[in-house]
Backbone as a chain_set.jsonl record, in Angstrom:
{"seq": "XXXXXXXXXXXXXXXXXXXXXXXXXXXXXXXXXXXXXXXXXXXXXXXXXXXXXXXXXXXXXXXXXXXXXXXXXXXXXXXXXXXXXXXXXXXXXXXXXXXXXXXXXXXXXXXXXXXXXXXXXXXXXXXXXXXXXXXXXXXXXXXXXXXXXXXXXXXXXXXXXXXXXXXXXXXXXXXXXXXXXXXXXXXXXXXXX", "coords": {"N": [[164.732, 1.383, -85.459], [166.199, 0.073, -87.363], [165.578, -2.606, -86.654], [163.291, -2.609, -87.102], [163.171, -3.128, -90.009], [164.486, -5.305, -90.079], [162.952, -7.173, -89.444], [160.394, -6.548, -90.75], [161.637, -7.459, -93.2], [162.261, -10.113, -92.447], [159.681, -11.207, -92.377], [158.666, -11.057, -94.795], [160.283, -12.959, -95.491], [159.438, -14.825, -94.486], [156.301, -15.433, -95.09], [156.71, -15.54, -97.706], [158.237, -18.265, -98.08], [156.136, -19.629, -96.959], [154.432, -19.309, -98.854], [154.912, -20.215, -101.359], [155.336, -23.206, -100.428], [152.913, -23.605, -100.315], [151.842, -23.671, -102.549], [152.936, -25.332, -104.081], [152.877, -27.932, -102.51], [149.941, -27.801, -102.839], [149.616, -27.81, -105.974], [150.93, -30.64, -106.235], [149.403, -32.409, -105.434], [147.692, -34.998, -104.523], [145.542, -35.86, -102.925], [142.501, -34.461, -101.512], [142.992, -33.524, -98.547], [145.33, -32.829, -98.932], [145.547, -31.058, -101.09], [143.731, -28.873, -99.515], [145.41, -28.224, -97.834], [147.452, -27.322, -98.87], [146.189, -24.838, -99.86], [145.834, -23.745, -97.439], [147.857, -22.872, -96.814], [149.042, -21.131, -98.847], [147.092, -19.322, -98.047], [147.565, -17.89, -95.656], [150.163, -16.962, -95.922], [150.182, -14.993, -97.991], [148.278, -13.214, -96.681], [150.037, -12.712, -94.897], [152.07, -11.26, -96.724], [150.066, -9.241, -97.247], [150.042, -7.783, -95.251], [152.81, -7.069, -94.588], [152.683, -5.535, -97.12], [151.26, -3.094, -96.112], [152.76, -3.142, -93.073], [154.608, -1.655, -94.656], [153.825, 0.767, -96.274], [152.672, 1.789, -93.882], [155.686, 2.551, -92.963], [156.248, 3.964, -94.791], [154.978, 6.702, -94.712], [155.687, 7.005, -92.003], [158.093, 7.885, -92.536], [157.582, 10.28, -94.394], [156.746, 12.302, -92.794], [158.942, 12.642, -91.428], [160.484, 13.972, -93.347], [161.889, 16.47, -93.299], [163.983, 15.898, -92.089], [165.626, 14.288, -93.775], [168.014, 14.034, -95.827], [168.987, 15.671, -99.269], [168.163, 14.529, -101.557], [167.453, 11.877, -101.022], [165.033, 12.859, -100.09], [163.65, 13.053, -102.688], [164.322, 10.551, -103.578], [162.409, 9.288, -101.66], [159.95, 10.207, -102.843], [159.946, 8.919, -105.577], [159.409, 6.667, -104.567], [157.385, 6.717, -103.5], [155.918, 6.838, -106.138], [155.574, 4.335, -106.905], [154.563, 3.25, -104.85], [151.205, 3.016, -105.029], [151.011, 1.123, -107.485], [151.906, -1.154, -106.563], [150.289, -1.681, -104.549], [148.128, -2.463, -106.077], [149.214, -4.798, -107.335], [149.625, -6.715, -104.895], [146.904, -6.586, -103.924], [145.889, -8.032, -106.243], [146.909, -10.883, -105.55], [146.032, -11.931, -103.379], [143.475, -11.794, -103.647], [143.647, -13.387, -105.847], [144.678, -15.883, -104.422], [142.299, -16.335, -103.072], [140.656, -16.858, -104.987], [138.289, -19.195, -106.244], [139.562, -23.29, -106.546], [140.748, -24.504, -109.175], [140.407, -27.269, -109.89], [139.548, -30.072, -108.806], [140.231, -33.358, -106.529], [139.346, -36.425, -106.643], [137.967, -39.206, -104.23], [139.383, -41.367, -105.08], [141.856, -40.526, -106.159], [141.798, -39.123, -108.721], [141.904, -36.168, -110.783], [139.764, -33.836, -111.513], [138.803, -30.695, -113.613], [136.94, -28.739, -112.089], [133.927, -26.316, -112.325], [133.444, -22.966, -111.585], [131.368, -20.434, -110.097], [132.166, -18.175, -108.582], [132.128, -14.942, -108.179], [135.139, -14.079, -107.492], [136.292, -15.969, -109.566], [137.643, -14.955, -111.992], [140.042, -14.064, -110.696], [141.776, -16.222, -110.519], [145.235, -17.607, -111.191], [145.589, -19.522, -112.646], [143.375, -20.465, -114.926], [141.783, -18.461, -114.595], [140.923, -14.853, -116.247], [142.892, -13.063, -118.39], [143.382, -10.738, -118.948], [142.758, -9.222, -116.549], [144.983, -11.156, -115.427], [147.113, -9.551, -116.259], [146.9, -6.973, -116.155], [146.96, -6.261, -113.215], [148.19, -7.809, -112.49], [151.122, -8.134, -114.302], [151.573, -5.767, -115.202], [151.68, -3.855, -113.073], [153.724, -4.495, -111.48], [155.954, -4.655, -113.138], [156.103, -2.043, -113.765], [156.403, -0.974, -111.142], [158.914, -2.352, -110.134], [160.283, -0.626, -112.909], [160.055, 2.141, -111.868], [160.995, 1.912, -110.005], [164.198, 1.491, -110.809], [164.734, 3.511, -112.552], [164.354, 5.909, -110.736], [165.992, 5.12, -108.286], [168.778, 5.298, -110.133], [168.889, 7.454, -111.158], [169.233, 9.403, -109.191], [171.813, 11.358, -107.386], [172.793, 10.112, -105.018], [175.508, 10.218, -103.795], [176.865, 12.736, -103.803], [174.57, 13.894, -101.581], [174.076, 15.975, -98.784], [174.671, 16.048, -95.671], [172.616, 17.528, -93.716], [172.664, 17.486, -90.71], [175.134, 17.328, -90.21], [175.942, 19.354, -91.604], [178.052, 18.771, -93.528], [179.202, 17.387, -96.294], [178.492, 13.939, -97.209], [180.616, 11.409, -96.399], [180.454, 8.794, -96.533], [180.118, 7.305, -99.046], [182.998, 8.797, -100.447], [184.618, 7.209, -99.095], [183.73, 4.735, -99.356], [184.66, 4.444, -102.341], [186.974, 5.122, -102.155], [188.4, 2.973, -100.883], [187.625, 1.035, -103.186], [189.007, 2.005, -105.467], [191.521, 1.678, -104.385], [194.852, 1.047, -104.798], [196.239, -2.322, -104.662], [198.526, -3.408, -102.414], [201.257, -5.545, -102.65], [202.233, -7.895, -100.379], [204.873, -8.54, -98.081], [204.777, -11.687, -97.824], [203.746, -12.554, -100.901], [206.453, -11.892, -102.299], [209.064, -13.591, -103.182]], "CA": [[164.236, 1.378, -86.818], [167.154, -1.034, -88.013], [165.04, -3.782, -86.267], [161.853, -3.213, -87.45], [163.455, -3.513, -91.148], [164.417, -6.885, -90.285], [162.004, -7.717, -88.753], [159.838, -6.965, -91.807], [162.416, -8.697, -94.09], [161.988, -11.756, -91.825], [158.063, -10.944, -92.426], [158.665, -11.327, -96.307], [160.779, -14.423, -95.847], [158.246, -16.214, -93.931], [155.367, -15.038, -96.666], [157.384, -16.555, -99.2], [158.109, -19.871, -98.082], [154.581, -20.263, -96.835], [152.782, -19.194, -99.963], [156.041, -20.932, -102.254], [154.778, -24.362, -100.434], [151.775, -23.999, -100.669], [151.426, -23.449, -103.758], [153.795, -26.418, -104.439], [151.572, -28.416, -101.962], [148.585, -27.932, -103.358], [149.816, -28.362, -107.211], [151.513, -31.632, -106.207], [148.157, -32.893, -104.157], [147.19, -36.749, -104.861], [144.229, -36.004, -102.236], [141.603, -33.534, -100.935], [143.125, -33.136, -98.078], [146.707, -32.593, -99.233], [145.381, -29.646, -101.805], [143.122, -27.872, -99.063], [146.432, -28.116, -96.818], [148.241, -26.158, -99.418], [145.844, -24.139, -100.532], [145.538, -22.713, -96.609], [149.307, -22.489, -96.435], [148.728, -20.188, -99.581], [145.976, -18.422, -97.769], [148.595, -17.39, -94.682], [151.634, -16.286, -96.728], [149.42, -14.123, -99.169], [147.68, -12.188, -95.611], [151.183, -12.152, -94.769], [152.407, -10.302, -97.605], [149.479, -8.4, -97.193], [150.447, -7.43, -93.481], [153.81, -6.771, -94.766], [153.001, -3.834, -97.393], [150.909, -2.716, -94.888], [153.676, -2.026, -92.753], [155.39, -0.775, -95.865], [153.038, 2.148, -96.474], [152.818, 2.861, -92.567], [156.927, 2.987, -92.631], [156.399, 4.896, -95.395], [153.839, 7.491, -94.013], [156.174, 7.793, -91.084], [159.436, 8.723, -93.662], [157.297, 11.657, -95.23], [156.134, 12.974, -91.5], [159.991, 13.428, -90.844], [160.835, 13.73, -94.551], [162.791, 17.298, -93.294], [165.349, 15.054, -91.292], [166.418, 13.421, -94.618], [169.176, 14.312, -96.969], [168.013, 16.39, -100.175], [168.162, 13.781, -102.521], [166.678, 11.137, -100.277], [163.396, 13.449, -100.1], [163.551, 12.632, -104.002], [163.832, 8.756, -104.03], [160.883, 9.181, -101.389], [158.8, 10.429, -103.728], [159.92, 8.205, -106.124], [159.137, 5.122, -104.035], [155.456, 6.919, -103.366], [155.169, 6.935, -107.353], [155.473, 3.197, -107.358], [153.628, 2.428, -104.378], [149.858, 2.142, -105.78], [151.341, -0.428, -108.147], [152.802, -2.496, -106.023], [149.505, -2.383, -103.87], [146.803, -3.088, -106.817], [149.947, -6.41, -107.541], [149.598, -7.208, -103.729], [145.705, -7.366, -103.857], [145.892, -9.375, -107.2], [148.156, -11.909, -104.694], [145.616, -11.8, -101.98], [142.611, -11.792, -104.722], [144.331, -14.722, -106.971], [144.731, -17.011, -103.289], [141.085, -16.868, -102.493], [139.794, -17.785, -106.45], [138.203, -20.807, -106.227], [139.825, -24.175, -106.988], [139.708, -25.014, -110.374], [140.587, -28.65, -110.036], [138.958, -31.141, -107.551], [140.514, -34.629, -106.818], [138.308, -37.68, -105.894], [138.852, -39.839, -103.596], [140.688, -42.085, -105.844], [142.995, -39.449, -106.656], [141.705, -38.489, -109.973], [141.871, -34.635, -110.626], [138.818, -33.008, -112.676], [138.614, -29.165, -113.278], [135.983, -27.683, -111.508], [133.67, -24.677, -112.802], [132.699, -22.021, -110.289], [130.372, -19.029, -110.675], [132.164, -17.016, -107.96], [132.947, -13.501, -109.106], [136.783, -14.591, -107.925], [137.258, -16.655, -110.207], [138.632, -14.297, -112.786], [141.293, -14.155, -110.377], [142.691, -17.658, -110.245], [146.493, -17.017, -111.97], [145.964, -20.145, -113.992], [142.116, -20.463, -115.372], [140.94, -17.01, -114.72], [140.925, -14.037, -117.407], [144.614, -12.983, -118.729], [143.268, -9.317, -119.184], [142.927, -9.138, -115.18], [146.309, -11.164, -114.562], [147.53, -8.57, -117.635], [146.307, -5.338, -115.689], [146.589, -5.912, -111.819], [149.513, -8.328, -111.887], [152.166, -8.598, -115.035], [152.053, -4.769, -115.965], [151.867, -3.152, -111.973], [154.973, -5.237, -111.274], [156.892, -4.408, -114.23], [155.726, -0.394, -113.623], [156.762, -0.998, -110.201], [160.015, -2.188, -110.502], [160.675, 0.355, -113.739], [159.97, 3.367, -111.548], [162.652, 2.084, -108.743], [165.174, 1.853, -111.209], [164.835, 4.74, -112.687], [164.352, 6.864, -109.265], [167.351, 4.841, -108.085], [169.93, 5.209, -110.912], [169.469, 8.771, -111.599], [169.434, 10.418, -108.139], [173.185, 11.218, -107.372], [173.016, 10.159, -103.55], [176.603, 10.363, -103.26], [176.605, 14.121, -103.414], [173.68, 14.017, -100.705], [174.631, 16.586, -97.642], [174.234, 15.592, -94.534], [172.612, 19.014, -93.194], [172.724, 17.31, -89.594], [176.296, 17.563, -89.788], [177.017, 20.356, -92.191], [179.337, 18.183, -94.293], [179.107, 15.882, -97.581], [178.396, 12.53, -96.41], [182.101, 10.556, -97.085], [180.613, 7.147, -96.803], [180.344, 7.028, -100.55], [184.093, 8.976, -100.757], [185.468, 6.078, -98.287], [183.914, 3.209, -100.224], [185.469, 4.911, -103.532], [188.668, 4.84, -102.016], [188.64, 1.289, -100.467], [187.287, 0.067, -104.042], [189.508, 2.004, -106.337], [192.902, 1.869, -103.84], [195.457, 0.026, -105.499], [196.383, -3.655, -104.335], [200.147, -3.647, -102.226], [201.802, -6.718, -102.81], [202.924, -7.668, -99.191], [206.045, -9.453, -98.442], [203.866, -12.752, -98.109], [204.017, -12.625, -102.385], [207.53, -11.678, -102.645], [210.154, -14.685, -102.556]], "C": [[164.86, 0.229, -87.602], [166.285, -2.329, -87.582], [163.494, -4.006, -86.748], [161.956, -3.654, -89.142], [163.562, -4.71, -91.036], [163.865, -7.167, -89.742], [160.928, -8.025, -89.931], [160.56, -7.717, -92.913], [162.122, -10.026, -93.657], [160.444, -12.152, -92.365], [157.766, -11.66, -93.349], [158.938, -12.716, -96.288], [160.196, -15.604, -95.867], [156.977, -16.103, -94.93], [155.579, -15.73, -97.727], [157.466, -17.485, -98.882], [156.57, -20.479, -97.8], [153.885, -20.25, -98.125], [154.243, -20.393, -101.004], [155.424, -22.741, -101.813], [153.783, -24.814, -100.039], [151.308, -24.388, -101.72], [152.525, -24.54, -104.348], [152.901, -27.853, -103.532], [150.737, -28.826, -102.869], [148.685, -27.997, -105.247], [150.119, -29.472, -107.452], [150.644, -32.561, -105.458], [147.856, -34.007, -104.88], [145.869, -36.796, -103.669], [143.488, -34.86, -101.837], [142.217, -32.558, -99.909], [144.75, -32.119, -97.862], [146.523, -31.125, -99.724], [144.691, -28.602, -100.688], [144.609, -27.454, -98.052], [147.279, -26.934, -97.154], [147.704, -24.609, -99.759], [145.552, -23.01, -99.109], [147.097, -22.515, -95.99], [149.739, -21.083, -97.431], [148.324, -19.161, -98.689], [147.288, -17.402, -96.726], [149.584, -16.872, -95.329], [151.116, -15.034, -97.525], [149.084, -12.953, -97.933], [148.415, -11.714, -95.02], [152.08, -10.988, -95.735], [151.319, -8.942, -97.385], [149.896, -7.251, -95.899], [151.781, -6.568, -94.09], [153.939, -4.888, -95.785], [151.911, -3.228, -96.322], [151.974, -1.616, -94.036], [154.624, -1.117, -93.548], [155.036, 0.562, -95.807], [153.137, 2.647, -95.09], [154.745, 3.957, -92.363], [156.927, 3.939, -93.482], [155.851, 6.265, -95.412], [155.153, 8.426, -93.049], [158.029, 8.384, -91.781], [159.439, 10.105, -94.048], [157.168, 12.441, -93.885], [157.711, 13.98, -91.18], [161.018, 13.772, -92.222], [162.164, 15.317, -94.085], [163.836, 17.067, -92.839], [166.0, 14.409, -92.414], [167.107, 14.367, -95.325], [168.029, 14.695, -98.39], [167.418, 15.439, -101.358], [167.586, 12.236, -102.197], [165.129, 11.17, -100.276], [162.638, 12.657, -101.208], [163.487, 11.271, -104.284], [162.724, 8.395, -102.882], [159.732, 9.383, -101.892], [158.9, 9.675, -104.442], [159.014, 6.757, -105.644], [157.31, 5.462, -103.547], [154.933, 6.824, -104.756], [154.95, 5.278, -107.565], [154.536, 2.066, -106.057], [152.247, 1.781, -104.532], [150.263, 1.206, -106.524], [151.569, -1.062, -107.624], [151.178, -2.939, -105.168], [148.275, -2.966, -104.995], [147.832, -4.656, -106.929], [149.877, -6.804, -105.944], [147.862, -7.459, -103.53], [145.41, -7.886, -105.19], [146.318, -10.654, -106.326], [147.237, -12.265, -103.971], [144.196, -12.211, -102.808], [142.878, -13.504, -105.01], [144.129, -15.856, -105.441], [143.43, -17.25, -102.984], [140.34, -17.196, -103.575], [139.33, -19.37, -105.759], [139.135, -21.767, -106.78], [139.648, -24.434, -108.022], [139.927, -26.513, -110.912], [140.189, -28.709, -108.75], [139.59, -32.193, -107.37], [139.582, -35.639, -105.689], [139.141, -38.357, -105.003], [139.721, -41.107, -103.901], [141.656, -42.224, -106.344], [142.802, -38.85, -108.064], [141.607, -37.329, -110.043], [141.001, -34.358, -111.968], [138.862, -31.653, -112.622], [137.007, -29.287, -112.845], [135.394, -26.529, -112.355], [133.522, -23.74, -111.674], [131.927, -20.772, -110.942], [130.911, -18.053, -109.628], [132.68, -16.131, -108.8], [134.815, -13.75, -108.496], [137.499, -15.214, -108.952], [137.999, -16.482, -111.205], [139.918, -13.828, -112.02], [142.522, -14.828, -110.326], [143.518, -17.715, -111.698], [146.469, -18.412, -113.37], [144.682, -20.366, -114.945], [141.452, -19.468, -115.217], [141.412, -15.889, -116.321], [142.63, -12.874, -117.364], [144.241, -10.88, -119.148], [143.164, -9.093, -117.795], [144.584, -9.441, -114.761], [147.098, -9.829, -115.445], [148.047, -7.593, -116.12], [146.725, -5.35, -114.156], [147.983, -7.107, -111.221], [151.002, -8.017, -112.544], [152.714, -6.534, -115.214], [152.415, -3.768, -114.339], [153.523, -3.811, -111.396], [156.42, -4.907, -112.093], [156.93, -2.784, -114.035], [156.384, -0.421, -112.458], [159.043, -0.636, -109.985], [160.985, -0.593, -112.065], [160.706, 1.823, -112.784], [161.157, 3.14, -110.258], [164.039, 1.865, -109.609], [165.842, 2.781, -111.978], [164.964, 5.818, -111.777], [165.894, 6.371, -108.906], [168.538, 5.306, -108.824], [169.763, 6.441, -111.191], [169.147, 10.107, -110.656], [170.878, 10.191, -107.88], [173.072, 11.313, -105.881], [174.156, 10.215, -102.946], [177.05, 11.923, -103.055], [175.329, 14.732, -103.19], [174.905, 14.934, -99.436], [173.98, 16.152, -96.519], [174.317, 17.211, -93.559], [172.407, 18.802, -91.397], [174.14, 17.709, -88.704], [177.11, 19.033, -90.482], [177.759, 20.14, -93.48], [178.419, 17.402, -95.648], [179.287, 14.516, -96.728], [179.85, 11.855, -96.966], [181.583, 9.587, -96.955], [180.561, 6.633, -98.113], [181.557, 7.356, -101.041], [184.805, 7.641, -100.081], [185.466, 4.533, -99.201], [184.688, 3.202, -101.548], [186.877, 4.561, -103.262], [189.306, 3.429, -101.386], [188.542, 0.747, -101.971], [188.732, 0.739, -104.992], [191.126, 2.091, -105.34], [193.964, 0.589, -104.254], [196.472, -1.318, -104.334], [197.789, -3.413, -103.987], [200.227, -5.081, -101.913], [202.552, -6.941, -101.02], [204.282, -8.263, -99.084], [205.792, -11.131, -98.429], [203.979, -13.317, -99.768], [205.175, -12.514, -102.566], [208.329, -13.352, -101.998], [211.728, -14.549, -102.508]], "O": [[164.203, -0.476, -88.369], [166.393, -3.224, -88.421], [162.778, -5.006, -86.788], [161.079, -4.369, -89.628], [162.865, -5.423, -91.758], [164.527, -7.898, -89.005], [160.544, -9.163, -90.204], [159.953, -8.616, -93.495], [161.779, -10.935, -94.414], [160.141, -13.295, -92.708], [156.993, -12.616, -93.294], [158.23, -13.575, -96.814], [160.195, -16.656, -96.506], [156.873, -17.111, -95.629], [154.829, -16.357, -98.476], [156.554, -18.131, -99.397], [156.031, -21.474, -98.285], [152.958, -20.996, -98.442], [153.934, -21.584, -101.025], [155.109, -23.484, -102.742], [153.538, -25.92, -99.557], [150.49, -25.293, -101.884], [152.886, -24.173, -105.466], [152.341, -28.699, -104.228], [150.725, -29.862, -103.534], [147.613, -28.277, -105.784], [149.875, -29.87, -108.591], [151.174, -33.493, -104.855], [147.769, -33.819, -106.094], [145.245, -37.855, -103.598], [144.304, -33.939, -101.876], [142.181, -31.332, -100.008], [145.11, -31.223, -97.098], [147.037, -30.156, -99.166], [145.025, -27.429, -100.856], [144.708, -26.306, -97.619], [147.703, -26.013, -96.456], [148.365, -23.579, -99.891], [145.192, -21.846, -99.284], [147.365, -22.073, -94.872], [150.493, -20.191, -97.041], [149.045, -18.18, -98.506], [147.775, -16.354, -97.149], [149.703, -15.752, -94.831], [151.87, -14.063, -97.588], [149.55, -11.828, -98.114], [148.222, -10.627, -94.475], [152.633, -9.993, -95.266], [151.744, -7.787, -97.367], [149.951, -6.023, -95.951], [151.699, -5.342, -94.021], [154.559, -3.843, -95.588], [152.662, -2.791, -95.45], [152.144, -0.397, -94.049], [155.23, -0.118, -93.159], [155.784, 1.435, -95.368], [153.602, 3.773, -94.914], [155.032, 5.091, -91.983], [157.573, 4.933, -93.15], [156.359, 7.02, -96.241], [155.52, 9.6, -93.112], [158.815, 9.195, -91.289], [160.37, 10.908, -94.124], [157.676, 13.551, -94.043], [157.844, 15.17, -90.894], [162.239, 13.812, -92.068], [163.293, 15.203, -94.562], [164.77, 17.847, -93.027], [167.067, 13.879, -92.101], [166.702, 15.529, -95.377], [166.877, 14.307, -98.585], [166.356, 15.65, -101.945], [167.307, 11.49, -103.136], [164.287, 10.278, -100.376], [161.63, 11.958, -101.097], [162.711, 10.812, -105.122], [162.114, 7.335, -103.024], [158.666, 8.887, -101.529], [157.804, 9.114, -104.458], [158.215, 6.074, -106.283], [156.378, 4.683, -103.348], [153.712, 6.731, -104.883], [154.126, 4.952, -108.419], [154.098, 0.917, -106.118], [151.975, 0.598, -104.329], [149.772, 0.132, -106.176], [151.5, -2.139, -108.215], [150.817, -4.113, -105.087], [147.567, -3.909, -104.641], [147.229, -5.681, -106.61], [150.513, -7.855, -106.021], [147.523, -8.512, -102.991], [144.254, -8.308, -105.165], [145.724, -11.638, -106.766], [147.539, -13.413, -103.645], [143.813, -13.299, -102.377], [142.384, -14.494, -104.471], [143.248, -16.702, -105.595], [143.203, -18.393, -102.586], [139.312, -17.831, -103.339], [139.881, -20.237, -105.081], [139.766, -21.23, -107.691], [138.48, -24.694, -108.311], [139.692, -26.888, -112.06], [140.318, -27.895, -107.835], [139.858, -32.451, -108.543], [139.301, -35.578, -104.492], [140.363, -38.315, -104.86], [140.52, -41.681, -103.161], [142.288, -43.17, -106.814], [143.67, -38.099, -108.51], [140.975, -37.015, -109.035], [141.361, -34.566, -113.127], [138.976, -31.229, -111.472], [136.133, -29.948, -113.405], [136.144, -25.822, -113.028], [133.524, -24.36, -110.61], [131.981, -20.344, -112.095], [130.273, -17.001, -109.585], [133.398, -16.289, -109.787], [135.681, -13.51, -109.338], [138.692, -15.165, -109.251], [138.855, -17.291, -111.564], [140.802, -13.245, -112.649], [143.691, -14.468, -110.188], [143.041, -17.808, -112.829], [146.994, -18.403, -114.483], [145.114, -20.479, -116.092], [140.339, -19.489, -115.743], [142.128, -16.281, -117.242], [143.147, -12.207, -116.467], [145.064, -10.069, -119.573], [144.006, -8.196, -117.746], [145.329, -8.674, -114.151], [147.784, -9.155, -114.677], [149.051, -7.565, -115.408], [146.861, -4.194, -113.757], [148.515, -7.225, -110.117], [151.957, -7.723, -111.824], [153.871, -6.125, -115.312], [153.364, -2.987, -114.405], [154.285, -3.013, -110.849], [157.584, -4.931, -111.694], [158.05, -2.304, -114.215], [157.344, 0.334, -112.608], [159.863, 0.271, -109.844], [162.009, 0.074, -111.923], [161.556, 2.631, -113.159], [161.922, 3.966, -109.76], [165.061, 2.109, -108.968], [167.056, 2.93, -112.121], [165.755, 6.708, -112.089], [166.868, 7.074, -109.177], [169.423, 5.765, -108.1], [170.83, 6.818, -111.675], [168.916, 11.269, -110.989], [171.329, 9.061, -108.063], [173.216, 12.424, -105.369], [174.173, 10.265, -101.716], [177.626, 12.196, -102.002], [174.824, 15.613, -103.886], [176.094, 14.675, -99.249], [172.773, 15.914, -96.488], [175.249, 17.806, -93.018], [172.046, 19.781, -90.745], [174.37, 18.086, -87.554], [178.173, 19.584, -90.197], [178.041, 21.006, -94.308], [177.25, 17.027, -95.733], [180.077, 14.238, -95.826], [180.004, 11.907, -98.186], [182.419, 8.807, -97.41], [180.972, 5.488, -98.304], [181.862, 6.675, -102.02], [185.642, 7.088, -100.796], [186.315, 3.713, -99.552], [185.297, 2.194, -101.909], [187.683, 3.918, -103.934], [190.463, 3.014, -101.461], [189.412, -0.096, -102.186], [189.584, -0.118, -105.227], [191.936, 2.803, -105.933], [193.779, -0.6, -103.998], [197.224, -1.008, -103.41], [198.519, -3.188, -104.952], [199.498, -5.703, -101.14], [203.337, -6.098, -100.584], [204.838, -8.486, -100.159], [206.613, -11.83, -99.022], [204.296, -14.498, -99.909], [205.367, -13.379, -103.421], [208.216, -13.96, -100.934], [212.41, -15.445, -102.01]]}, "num_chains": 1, "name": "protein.A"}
């Protein structure tokens, strides 16, 4: 399980730099072929992200299946993290949406850059010339809802007095780190002269 986490972390990483230079690419394009270059380095990072919650929701599917194997208070920031998943996926197909808008600049082959119109129905997607009541609704406010509901779920479940009913006991890895963080500093004889 530890491997398929990083594995999807790696997932993310690569997502991000692809769509990050693309989208640096294709803003910084002096030719045709430069902007379509970026704009399908976009396309890949975005289907990647997509891929990625993907496996999100499956890992998360298979969490609730064995949800009676978790700690009591665990159950609880699983539900939490199911209250914030539809947001995160309507802001993941805004992402995926927003990458396939049309172009709304062209550049000749002399390098001049004109906007473009388009009539596709995407093009109220495109994050910089499309309609700000769409990026509003499906990007700025699911993102912000998103995040708000994991730090709230987070910060006011007390997972340190979680039982570990596998073992019986109170979990000590939260008493151990307590006592490593608050154990007071001995001067060794190294400091003394």
């Amino acid at each position: 399980m530890t491997r398929g986490l990083r594995l999807m972390g790696l997932l993310g990483i690569v997502a991000l730099a692809l769509t990050i230079a693309g989208g640096v690419k294709a803003g910084t394009a002096t030719t045709e072929a430069n902007m379509n270059s970026g704009t399908n380095l976009r396309h890949i990072g975005v289907i990647l992200f997509a891929v990625l919650f993907g496996l999100v929701f499956l890992m998360h599917l298979f969490c609730w299946s064995n949800r009676e194997r978790l700690m009591r208070y665990r159950r609880t920031l699983l539900a939490g993290i199911s209250g914030a998943l539809p947001f995160l996926a309507v802001r993941v197909a805004y992402t995926v949406l927003s990458a396939f808008a049309p172009a709304t600049r062209s550049i000749s082959p002399s390098g001049q850059s004109t906007l473009v119109t388009s009539s596709s129905p995407l093009v109220k997607f495109n994050s910089t010339q499309g309609s700000w009541v769409v990026y509003l609704c499906m990007s700025v406010l699911p993102e912000f809802l998103t995040v708000l509901v994991y730090l709230v779920v987070g910060t006011r479940i007390p997972l340190q007095q979680d039982t570990d009913y596998a073992r019986g006991l109170q979990t000590d890895a939260w008493e151990d780190e307590e006592t490593a963080r608050l154990k007071p500093m001995s001067l060794g004889s190294e400091y003394t002269h």
